[in-house]
CSV table of C-alpha atoms and ligand atoms in Angstrom, one decimal:
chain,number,residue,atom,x,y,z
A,1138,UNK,CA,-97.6,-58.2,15.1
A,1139,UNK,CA,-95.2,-60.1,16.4
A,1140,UNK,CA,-97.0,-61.8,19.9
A,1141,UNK,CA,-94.6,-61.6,22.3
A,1142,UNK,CA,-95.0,-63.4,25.2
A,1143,UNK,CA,-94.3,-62.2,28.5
A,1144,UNK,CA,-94.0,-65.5,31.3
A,1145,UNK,CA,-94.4,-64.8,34.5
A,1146,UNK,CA,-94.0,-67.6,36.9
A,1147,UNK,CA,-94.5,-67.9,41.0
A,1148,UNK,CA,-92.2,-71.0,40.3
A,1149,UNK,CA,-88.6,-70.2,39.0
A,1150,UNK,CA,-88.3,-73.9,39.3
A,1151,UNK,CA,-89.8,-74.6,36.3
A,1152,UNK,CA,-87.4,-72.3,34.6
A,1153,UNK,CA,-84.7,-75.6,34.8
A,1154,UNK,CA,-85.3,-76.6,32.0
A,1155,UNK,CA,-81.9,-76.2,30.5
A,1156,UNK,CA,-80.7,-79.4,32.9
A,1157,UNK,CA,-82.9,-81.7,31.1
A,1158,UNK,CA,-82.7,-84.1,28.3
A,1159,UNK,CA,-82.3,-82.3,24.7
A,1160,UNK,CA,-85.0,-81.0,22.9
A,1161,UNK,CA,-86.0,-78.9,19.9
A,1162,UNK,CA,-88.8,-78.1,18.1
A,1163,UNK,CA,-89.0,-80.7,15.1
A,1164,UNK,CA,-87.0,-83.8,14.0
A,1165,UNK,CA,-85.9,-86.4,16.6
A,1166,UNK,CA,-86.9,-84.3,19.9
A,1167,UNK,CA,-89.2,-82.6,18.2
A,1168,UNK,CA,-91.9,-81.6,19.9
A,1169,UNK,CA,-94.0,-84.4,19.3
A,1170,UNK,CA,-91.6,-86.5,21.2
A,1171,UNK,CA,-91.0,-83.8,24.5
A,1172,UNK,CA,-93.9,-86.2,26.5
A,1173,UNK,CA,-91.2,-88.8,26.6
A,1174,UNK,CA,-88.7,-87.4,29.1
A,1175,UNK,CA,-91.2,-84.8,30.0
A,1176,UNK,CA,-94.4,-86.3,31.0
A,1177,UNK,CA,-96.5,-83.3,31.7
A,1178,UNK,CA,-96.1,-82.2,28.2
A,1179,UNK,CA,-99.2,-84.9,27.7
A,1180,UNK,CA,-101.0,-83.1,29.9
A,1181,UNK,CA,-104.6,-81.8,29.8
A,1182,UNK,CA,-103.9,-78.0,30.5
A,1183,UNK,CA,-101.4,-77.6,27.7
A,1184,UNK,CA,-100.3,-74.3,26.3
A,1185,UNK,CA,-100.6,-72.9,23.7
A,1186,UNK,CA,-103.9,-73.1,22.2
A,1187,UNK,CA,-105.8,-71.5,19.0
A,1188,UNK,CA,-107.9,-69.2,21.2
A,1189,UNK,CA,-112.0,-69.6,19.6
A,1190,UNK,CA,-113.3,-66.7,20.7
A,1191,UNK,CA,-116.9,-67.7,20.1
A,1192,UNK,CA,-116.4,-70.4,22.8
A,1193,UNK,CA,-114.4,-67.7,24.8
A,1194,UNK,CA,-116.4,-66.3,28.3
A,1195,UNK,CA,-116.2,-62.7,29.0
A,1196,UNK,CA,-115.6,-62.1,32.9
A,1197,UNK,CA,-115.9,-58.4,33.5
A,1198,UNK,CA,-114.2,-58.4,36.9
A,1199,UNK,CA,-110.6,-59.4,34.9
A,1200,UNK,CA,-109.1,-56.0,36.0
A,1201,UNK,CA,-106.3,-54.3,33.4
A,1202,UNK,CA,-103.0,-55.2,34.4
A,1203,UNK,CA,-100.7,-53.1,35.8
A,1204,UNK,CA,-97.2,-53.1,35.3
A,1205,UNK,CA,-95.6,-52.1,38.3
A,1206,UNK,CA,-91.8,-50.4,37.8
A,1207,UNK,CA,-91.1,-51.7,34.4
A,1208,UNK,CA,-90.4,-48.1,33.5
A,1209,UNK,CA,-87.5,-47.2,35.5
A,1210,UNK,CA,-86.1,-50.8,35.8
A,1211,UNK,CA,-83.0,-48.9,38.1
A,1212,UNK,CA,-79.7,-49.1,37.6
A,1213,UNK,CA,-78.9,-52.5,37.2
A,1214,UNK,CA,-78.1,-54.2,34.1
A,1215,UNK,CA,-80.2,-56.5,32.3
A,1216,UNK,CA,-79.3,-59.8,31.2
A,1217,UNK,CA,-79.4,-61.0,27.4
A,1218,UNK,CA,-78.8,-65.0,27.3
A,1219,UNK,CA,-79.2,-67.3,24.4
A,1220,UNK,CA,-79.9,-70.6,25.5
A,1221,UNK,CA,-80.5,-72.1,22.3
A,1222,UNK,CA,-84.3,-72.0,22.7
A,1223,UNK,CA,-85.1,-68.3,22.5
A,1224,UNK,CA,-83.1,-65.2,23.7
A,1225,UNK,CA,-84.3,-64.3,26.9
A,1226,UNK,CA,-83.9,-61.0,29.0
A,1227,UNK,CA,-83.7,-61.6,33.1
A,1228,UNK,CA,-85.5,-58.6,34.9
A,1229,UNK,CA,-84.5,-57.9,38.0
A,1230,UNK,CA,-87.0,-57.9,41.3
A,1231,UNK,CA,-88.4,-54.2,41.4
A,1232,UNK,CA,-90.6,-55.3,38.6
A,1233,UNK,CA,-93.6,-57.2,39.1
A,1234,UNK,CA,-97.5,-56.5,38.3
A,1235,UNK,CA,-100.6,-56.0,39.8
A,1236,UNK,CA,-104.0,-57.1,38.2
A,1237,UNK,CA,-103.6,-60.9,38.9
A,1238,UNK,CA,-104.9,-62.9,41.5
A,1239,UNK,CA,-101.4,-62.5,43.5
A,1240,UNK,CA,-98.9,-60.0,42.6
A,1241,UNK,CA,-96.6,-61.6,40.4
A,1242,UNK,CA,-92.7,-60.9,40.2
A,1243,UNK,CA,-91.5,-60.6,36.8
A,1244,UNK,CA,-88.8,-62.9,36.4
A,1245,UNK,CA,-88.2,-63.2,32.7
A,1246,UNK,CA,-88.7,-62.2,29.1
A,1247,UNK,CA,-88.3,-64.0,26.0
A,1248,UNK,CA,-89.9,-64.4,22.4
A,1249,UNK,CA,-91.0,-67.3,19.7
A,1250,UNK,CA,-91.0,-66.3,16.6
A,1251,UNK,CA,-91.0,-68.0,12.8
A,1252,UNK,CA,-88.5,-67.8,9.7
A,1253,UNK,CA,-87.4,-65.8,7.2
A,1254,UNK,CA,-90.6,-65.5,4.2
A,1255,UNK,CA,-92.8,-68.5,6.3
A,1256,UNK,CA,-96.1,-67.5,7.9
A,1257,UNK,CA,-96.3,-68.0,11.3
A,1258,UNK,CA,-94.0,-67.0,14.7
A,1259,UNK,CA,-96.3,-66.6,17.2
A,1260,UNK,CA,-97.8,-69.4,19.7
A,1261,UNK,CA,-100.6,-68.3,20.5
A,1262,UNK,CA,-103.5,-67.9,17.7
A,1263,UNK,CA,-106.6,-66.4,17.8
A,1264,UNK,CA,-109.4,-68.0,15.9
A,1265,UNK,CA,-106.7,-70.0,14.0
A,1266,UNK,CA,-105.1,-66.9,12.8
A,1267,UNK,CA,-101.0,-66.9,13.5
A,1268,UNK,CA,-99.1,-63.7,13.7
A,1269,UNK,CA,-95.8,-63.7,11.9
A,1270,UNK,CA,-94.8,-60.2,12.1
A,1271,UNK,CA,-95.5,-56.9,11.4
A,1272,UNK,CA,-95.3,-55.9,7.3
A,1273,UNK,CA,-94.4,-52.0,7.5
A,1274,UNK,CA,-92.0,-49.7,7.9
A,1275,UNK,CA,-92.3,-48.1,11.4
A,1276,UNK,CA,-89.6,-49.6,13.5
A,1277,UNK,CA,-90.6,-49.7,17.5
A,1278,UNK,CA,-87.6,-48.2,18.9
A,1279,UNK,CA,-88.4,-50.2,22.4
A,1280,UNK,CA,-87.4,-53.8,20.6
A,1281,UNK,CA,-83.6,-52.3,19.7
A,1282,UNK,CA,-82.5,-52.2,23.4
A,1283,UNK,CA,-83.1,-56.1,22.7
A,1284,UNK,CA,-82.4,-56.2,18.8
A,1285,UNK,CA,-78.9,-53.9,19.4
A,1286,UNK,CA,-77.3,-56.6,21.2
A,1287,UNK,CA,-77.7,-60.1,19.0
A,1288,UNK,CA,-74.8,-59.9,17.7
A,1289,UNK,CA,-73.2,-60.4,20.9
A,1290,UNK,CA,-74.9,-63.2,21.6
A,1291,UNK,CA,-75.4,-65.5,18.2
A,1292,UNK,CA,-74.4,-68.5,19.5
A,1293,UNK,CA,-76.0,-70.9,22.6
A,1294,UNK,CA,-74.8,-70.1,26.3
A,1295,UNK,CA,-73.8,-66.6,24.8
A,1296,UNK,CA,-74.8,-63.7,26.9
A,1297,UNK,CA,-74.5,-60.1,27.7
A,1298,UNK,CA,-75.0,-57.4,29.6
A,1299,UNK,CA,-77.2,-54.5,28.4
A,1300,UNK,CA,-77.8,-51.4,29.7
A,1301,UNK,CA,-81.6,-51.3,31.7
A,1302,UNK,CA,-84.9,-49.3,29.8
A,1303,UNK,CA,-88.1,-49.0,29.8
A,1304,UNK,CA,-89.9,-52.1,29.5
A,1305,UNK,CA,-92.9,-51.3,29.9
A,1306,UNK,CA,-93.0,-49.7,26.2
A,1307,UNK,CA,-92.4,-53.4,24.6
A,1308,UNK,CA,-96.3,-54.2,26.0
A,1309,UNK,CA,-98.8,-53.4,23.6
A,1310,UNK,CA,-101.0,-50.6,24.6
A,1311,UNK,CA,-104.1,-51.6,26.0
A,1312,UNK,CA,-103.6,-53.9,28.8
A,1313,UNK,CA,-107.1,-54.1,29.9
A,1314,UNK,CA,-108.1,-55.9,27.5
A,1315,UNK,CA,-106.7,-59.6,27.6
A,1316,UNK,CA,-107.4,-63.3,27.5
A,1317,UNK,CA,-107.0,-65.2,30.3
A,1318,UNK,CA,-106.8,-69.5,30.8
A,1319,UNK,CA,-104.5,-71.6,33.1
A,1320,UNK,CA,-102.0,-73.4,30.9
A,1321,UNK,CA,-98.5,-74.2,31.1
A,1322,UNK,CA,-95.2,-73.8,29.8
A,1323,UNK,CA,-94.9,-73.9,26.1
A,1324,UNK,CA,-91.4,-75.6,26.5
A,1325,UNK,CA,-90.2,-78.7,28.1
A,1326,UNK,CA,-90.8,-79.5,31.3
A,1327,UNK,CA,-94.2,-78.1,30.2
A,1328,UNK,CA,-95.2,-77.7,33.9
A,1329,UNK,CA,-98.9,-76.6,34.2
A,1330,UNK,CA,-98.5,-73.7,36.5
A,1331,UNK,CA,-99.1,-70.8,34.5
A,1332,UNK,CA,-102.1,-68.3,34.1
A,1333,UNK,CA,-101.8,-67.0,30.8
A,1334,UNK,CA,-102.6,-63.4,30.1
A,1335,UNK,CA,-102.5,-62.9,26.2
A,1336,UNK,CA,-103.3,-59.6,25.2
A,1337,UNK,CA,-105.7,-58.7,22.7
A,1338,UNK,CA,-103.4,-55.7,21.1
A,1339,UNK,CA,-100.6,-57.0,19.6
A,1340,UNK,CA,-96.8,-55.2,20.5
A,1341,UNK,CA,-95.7,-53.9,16.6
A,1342,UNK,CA,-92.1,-54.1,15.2
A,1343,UNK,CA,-90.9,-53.3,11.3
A,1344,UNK,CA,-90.1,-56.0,9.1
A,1345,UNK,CA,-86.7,-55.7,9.1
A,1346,UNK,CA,-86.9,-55.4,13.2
A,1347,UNK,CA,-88.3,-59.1,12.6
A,1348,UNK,CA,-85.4,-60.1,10.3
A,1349,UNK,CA,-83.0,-59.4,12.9
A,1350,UNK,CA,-84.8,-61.6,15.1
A,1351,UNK,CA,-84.9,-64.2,11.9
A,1352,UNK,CA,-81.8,-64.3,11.0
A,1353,UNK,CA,-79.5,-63.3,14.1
A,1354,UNK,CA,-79.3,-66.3,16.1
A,1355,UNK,CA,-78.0,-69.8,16.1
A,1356,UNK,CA,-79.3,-72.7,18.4
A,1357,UNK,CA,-76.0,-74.6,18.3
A,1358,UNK,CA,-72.7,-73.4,20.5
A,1359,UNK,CA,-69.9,-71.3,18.8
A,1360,UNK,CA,-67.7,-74.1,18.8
A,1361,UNK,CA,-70.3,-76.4,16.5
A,1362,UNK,CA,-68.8,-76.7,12.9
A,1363,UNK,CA,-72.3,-76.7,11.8
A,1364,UNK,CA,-74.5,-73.7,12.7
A,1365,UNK,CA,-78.5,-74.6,13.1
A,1366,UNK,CA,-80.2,-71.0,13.1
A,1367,UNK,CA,-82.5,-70.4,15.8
A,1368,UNK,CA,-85.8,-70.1,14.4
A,1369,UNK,CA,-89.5,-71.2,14.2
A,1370,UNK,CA,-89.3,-71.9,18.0
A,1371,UNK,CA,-92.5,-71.8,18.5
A,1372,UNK,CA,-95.1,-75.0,20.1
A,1373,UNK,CA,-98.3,-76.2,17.8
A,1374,UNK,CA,-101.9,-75.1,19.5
A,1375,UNK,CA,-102.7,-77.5,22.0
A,1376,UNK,CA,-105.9,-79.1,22.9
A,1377,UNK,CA,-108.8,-77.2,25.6
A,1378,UNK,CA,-110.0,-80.2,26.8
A,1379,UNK,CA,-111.8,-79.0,30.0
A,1380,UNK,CA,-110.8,-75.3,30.4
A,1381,UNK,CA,-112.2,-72.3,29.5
A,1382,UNK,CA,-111.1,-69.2,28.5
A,1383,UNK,CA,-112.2,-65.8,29.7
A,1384,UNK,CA,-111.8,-62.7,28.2
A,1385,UNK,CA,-111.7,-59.0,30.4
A,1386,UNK,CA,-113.3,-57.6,27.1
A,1387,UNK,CA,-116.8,-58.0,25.4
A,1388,UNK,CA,-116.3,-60.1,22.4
A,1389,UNK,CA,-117.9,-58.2,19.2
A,1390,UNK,CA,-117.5,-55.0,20.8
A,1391,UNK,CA,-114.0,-54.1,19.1
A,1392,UNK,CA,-112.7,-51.1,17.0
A,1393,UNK,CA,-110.9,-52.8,14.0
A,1394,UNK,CA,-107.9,-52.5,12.6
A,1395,UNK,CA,-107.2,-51.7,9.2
A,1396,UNK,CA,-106.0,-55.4,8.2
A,1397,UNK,CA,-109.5,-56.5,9.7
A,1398,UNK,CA,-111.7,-54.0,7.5
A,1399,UNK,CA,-109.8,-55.0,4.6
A,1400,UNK,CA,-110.1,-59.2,5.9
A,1401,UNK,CA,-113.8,-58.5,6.6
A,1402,UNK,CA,-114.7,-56.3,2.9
A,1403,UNK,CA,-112.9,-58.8,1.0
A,1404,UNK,CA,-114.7,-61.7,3.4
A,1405,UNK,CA,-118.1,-60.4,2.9
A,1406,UNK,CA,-117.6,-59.8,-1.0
A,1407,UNK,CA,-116.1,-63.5,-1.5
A,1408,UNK,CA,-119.7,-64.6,1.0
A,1409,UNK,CA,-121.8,-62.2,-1.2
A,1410,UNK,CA,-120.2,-64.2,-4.5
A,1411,UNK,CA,-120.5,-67.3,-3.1
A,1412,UNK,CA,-124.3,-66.6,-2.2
A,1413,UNK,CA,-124.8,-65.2,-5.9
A,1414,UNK,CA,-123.1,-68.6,-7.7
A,1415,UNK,CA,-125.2,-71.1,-4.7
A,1416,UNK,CA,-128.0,-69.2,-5.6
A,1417,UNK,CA,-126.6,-69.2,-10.1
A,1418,UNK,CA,-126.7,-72.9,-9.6
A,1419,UNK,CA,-129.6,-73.8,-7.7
A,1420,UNK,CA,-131.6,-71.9,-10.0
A,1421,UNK,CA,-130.0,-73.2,-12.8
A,1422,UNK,CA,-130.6,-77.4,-11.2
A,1423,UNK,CA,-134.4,-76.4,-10.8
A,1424,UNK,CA,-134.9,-74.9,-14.7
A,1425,UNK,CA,-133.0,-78.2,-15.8
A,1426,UNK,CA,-134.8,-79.8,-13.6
A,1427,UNK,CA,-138.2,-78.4,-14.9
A,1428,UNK,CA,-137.2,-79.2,-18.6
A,1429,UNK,CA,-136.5,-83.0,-17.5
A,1430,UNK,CA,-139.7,-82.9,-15.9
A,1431,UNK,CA,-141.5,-81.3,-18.9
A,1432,UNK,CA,-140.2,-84.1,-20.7
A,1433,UNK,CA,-141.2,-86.7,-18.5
A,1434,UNK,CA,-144.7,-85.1,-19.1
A,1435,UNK,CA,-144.4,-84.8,-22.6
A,1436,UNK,CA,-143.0,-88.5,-22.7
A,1437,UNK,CA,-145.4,-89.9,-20.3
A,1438,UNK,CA,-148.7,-88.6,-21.7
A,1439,UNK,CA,-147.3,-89.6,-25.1
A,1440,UNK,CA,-147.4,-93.4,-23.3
A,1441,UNK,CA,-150.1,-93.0,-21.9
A,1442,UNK,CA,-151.4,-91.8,-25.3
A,1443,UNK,CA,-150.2,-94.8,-27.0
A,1444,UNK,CA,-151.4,-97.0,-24.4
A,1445,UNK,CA,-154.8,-95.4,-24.7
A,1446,UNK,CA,-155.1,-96.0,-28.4
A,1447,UNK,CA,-153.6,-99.4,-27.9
A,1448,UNK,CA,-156.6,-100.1,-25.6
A,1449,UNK,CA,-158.8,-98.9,-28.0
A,1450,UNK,CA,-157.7,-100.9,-30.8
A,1451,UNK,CA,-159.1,-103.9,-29.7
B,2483,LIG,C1,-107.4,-71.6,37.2
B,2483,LIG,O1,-107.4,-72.7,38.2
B,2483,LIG,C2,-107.7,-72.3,39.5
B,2483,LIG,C3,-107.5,-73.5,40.4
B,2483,LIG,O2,-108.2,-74.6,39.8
B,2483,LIG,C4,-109.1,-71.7,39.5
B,2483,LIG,O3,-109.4,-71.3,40.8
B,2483,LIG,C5,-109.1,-70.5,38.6
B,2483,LIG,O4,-110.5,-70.0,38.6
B,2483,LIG,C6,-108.7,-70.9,37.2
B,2483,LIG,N1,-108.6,-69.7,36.4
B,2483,LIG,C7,-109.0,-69.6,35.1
B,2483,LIG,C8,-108.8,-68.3,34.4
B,2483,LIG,O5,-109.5,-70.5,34.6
C-alpha cells in the first residue's frame, strides 16, 4: 500500500532544489525549520494534507486520467539518481498525460516512504489513516525495474542507467477515481504550483519489496565515514486553510477491501460494546440513583415523621 506519488510539474524550476541550503526531514533542518531559508514552506496551500473525506466535494466532471505513452517509454534509458532525498527516476518527454486541465509532461518519479517495523511511509493520508506498506506476499514485478537497481545507487549523487519499461503498470488500477486539491511541493522550496492528483487505489508491493526500499539507501555520500540511511522521508499533513478538495468519485459509494471489512466488523462490534457498557452504566447510575432517592424518601418522611410528632407534643 505503499502511496507512491507521481509529481508532475509545468515548472522544472522548482525541481532545483538540490542548489539550496541543507535540509532533512527531522533534527536541525528538520522540517519544522525548512520555512527559514524556504519561505513558501509557511505557506497557505501546503502539501500534504490528511485528506477528510467528509469535508471532501465530489466534482463529477474530474475525467480519469490518462496516461499517455508510459507503456512503451522507447528506447531510451531511464535515469535512477539518489539525491539524498528520495531515489528518483527521470522520464523522458514521450510521456505525459491527458485528463488535467493542460496536458502535463511527465518529468519525474520518486517515492517517500517510512522505516523498517514503524507505521507510516506515505505523505498523503486519508482520514488520518497513513499507509506504510503492503503486509503480503505477492511481489509487483513492475517495482523491480526500480528495486533491481539500488544497489547501484546506495549512496547520495549515485546514479544509473536502467534499461526503459512499462510504467504505466507502477499506477494503481483505477485512475478514474482520484482526489484532486492545488498544493505544493512536499520538499523544500515547497513552491505552491502543483495540482495534486492522489489516487484512491493504492499501487501494492510485498513486504520484502518495501524492505528493499527500507533498507537500501543512504542519504549521506559514499565518501561519509558515517552512513545516515535514507528513510522516513516523508512531510507531516499540512494545514487546508482555504482549499478544498474534490473528489472524481462519489464518497460512500465504494467497493471495500478486505482490510476495510475487517476495520469496519471489528469497528462496529467495539461501537456495539461500547453502546451495551454506556447503556450497563447508565442503567446502573439511575438504579443507584433510585435507591439514594428511596432513601431520601425513607429518611425524609421519617423527619418529617419526627417533626410531626414533635409538633404534637406540645
Ligand atoms: C486551483 O487553483 C486555480 C487557480 O486559482 C483554480 O482555477 C482551480 O479551480 C483550483 N483547482 C482546484 C482543484 O481547487
Amino acid at each position: 500500500m505503499l502511496l507512491t506519488l507521481i509529481l508532475l510539474q509545468g515548472f522544472s524550476h522548482a525541481l532545483a532544489a538540490n542548489h539550496g541550503s541543507h535540509w532533512t526531514y527531522k533534527g536541525l533542518h528538520g522540517q519544522a525549520h525548512w520555512s527559514d531559508d524556504y519561505p513558501d514552506c509557511r505557506g497557505q496551500a501546503q502539501s500534504p494534507m490528511d485528506i477528510q473525506t467528509k469535508s471532501v466535494q465530489h466534482n463529477p466532471a474530474l475525467p480519469p486520467i490518462e496516461p499517455q505513452g508510459y507503456r512503451s517509454p522507447g528506447d531510451g534509458a531511464f535515469t535512477l539518481l539518489n539525491n539524498g532525498h528520495t531515489v528518483e527516476m527521470s522520464l523522458p518527454p514521450s510521456m505525459f498525460l491527458r485528463g488535467l486541465p493542460q496536458t502535463y509532461a511527465a518529468v519525474q518519479l520518486h517515492f517517500h516512504w517510512g522505516s523498517r517495523g514503524q507505521v507510516g511511509g506515505s505523505e498523503h493520508q486519508v482520514n488520518g489513516e497513513t499507509f506504510p506498506a503492503e503486509v503480503g506476499n505477492v511481489a509487483n514485478p513492475a517495482y523491480d525495474n526500480i528495486l533491481d537497481w539500488l544497489k547501484n545507487i546506495q549512496y547520495a549523487g549515485q546514479k544509473v542507467s536502467i534499461p526503459p519499461f512499462d510504467v504505466h503498470e507502477l499506477l494503481p488500477r483505477q485512475l478514474g477515481h482520484y482526489f484532486r486539491y492545488n498544493g505544493s511541493l512536499t520538499t523544500p522550496p515547497c513552491s505552491q504550483n502543483v495540482l495534486w492528483t492522489i489516487f484512491r487505489q493504492r499501487a501494492r508491493i510485498s513486504a520484502s519489496q518495501l524492505e528493499r526500499l527500507q533498507g537500501g539507501l543512504y542519504s549521506t555520500k559514499v565518501a561519509n565515514s558515517l552512513p545516515v540511511p535514507l528513510v522516513d522521508n516523508y512531510r507531516a499533513p499540512q494545514l487546508l486553510n482555504q482549499r478544498v478538495v474534490f473528489s472524481s468519485f462519489p464518497m460512500g459509494s465504494s467497493a471495500y477491501s478486505a482490510g476495510e471489512i475487517v476495520a469496519i466488523v471489528f469497528g462496529t462490534l467495539f461501537g456495539c460494546l461500547s453502546i451495551f457498557l454506556t447503556i450497563h452504566f447508565v442503567v446502573k447510575r439511575i438504579r443507584m440513583k433510585r435507591i439514594r432517592e428511596q432513601k431520601d424518601v425513607v429518611f425524609k418522611s421519617s423527619s418529617s415523621r419526627a417533626v410531626s410528632g414533635n409538633s404534637q407534643r406540645p
